Every structure is written in structure tokens, then in C-alpha cells.
Coordinates of C-alpha atoms in Angstrom, one line a residue:
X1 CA -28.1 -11.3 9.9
X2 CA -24.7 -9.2 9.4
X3 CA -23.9 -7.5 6.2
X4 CA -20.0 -6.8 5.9
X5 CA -19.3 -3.8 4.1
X6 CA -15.5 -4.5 3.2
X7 CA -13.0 -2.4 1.2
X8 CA -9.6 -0.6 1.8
X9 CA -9.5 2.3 3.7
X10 CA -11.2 5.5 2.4
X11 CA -13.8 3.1 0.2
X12 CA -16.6 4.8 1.6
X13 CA -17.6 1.7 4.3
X14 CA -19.1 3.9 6.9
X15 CA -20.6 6.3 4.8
X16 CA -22.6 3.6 3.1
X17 CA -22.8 1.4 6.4
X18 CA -24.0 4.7 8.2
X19 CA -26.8 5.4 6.0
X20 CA -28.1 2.0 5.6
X21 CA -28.4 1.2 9.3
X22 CA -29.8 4.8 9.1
X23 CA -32.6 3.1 6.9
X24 CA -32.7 -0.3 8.3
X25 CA -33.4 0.9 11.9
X26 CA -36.6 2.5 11.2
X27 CA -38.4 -0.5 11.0
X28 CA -35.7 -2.9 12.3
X29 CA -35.1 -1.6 15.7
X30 CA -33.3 -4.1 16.6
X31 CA -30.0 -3.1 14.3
X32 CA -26.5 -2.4 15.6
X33 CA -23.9 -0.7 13.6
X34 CA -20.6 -2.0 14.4
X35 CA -17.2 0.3 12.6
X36 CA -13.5 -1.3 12.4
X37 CA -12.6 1.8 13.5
X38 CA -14.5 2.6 16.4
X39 CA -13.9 -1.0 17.6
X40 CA -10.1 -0.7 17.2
X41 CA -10.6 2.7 19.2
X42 CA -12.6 1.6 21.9
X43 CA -10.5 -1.9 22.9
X44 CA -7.5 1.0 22.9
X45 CA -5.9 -1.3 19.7
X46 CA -5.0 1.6 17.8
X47 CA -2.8 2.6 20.3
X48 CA -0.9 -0.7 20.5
X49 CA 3.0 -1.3 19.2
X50 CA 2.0 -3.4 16.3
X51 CA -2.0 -2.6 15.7
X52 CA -1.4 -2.2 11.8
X53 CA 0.9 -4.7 11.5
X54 CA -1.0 -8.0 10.0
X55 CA -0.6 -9.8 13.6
X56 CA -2.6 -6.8 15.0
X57 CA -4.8 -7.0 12.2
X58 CA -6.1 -10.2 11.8
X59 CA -6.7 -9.9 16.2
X60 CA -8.9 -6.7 15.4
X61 CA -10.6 -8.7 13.0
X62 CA -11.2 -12.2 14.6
X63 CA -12.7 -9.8 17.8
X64 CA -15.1 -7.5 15.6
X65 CA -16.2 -10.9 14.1
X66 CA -16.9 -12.1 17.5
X67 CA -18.7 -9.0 18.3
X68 CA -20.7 -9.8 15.2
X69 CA -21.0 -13.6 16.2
X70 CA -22.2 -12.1 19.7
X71 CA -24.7 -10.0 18.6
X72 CA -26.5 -11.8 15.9
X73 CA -26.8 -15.3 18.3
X74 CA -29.3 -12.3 20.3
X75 CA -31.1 -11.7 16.7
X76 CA -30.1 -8.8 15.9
X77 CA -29.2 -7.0 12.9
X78 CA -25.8 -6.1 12.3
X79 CA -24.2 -3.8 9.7
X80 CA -20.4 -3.7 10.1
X81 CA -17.9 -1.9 8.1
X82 CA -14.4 -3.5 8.4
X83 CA -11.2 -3.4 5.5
X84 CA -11.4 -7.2 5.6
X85 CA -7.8 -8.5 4.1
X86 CA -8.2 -12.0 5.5
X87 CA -10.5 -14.2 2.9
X88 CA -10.5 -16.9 5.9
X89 CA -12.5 -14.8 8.2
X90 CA -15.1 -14.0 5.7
X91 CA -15.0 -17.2 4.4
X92 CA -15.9 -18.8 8.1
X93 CA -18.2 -15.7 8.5
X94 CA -20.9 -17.8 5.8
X95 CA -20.9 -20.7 8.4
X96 CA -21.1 -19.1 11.6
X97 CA -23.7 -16.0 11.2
X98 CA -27.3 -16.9 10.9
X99 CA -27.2 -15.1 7.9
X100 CA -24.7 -13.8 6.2
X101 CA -24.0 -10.9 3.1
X102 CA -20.9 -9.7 1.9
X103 CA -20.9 -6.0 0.1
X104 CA -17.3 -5.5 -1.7
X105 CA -16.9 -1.7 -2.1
X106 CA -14.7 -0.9 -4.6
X107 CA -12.5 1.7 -5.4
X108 CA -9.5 2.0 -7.1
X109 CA -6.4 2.4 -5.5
X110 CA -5.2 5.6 -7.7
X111 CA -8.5 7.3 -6.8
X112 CA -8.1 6.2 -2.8
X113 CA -4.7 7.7 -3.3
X114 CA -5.9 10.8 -4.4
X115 CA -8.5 11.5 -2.3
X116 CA -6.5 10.4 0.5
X117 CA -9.4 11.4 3.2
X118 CA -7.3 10.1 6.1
X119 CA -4.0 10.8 5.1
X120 CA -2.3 7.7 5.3
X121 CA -1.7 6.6 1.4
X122 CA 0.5 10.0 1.7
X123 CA 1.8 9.1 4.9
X124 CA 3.0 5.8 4.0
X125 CA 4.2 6.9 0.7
X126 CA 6.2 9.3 2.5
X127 CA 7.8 6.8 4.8
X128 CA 5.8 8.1 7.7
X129 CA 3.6 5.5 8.3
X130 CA 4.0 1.7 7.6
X131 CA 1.6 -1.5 7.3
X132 CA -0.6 0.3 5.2
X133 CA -2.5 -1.4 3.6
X134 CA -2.4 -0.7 -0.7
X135 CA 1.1 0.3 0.1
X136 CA 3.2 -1.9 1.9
X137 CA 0.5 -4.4 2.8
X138 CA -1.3 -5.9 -0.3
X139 CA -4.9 -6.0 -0.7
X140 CA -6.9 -8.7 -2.3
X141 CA -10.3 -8.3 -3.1
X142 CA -12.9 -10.3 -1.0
X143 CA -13.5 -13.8 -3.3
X144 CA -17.0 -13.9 -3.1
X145 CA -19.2 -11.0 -2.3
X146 CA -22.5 -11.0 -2.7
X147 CA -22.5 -7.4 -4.0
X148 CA -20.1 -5.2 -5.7
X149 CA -20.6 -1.6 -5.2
X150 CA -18.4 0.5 -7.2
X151 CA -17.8 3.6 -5.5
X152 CA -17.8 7.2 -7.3
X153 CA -18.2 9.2 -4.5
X154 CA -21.2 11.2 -5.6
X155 CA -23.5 11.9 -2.6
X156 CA -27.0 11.5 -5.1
X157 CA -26.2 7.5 -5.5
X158 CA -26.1 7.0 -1.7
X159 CA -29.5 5.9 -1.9
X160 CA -29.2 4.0 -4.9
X161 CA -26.6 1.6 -2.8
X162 CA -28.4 1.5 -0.2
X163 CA -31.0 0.5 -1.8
X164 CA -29.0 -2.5 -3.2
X165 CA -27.5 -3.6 -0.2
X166 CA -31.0 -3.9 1.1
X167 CA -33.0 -5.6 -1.7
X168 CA -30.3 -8.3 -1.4
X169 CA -30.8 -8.4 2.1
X170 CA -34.9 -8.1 2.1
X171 CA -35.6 -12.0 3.0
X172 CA -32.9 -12.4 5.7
X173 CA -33.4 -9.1 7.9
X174 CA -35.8 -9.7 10.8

């Protein structure tokens, strides 16, 4: 099974992705977490003329969703947190992982601006930083998750999503 955490940056994907692969592998051993971020970092593709662009997104993605592809056809578990802006991948992600859940974290883009964890809504706001995506890139909202978690931020409901993700995964997870 792989359950896609998706949302723009500073959504709170890996914090939520973190903890429930924190939960799951206790009694799933076999359960991988796989991060956008640390995938980007470790094939050097955030170092790349064009990385951000939507070219050098949509190659970061198809390759994490081969990573996923690779991983599950071995049974295992994977939970991976990615921004997801292309609806075709997730829509060919239902037909090619042996199971398959979706988990739309949503925040709005005022209060991603605001918090700003990473600095790049300032960044591109300020004409640092381009292909952002909120900014200059535009986000659409995955079409059909299987879960909508609305974000506030507050450590106490960590759990509570958690919990969520994984009572709508509970018959597919091995």
C-alpha cells in the first residue's frame, strides 16, 4: 500500500507522514517513509538549473512515484509525503499501486504565507526565488483524495490525524 500525503509546501506533510510511519512501523515492520524532499536531496535535484521549474518537477515526481511503484511490488508499506501539482500522476498512482490512498492536507495559502517555515513564500514574494509554487506556479488541489486533513497546526491533534489516515487505511496495510 502507499498513502500520499500531498499539499503545498509548509502543509505539515512530513510532520504528519513522520508520525504515522512512526505508528505504523510498530507493528508493520515492513514500512518505508519516503519525503519529496529528501528524495530531491539525495538524486542531487535540488541542486539542478531548473529543479523547481515544472519540467524539474514533474521528473522529481514521476521518480518518487517509481520509488513508490518499486517498493510496494516488494510489499511493503509506504508513506510518502510529496507537493503533488500534477493530478495525472495521482490519478495513474490508483492503477498502478497495489493499493492506493490519497490524504489532501490543507492549508490555506494566507496562513502558509504567514508561517512561512521555509522561507520561500517571502522569498518568492520578494523576487528572490521563482517557480514557487502558490506564487508563480499555481496549485490545484488533488481531485480526488480519499481524505482531507485540514491543518491547524496544533501539536494535540497529531494523533487525531493520524488516527484518520490509518482507520482509512486499516484493511489495505499488511
Amino acid at each position: 500500500m502507499v498513502i500520499w500525503l500531498v499539499g503545498m509546501s509548509g502543509a505539515g506533510k512530513s510532520t504528519i507522514g513522520r508520525c504515522l510511519y512512526s505508528n505504523l512501523k510498530k507493528d508493520k515492520p515492513g514500512t518505508v517513509f519516503v519525503d519529496g524532499d529528501e528524495i530531491r536531496s539525495l538524486f542531487n535535484h535540488d541542486k539542478v538549473d531548473g529543479a523547481y521549474t515544472l519540467a524539474g518537477r514533474k521528473i522529481n515526481a514521476k521518480r518518487i512515484q517509481s520509488i513508490c511503484r518499486w517498493l510496494d511490488a516488494q510489499g511493503l508499506n509506504v508513506v510518502c509525503c510529496i507537493l503533488s501539482i500534477f493530478q495525472d500522476i495521482s490519478d495513474e498512482n490508483r492503477n498502478i499501486f497495489s493499493e492506493y490512498r490519497e490524504i489532501f492536507i490543507d492549508v490555506p495559502l494566507s496562513v502558509l504565507m504567514e508561517r512561512d517555515n521555509k522561507g520561500i513564500y517571502q522569498a518568492a514574494l520578494s523576487g528572490l526565488q521563482c517557480n514557487v509554487v502558490g506564487v508563480d506556479i499555481e496549485y490545484f488541489p488533488p481531485e480526488y483524495p480519499d481524505l482531507v486533513i485540514l491543518n491547524s497546526f496544533e501539536e494535540v491533534l497529531l494523533p487525531e490525524y493520524v488516527n484518520s489516515i490509518i482507520n482509512l487505511c486499516e484493511r489495505g496495510i499488511k
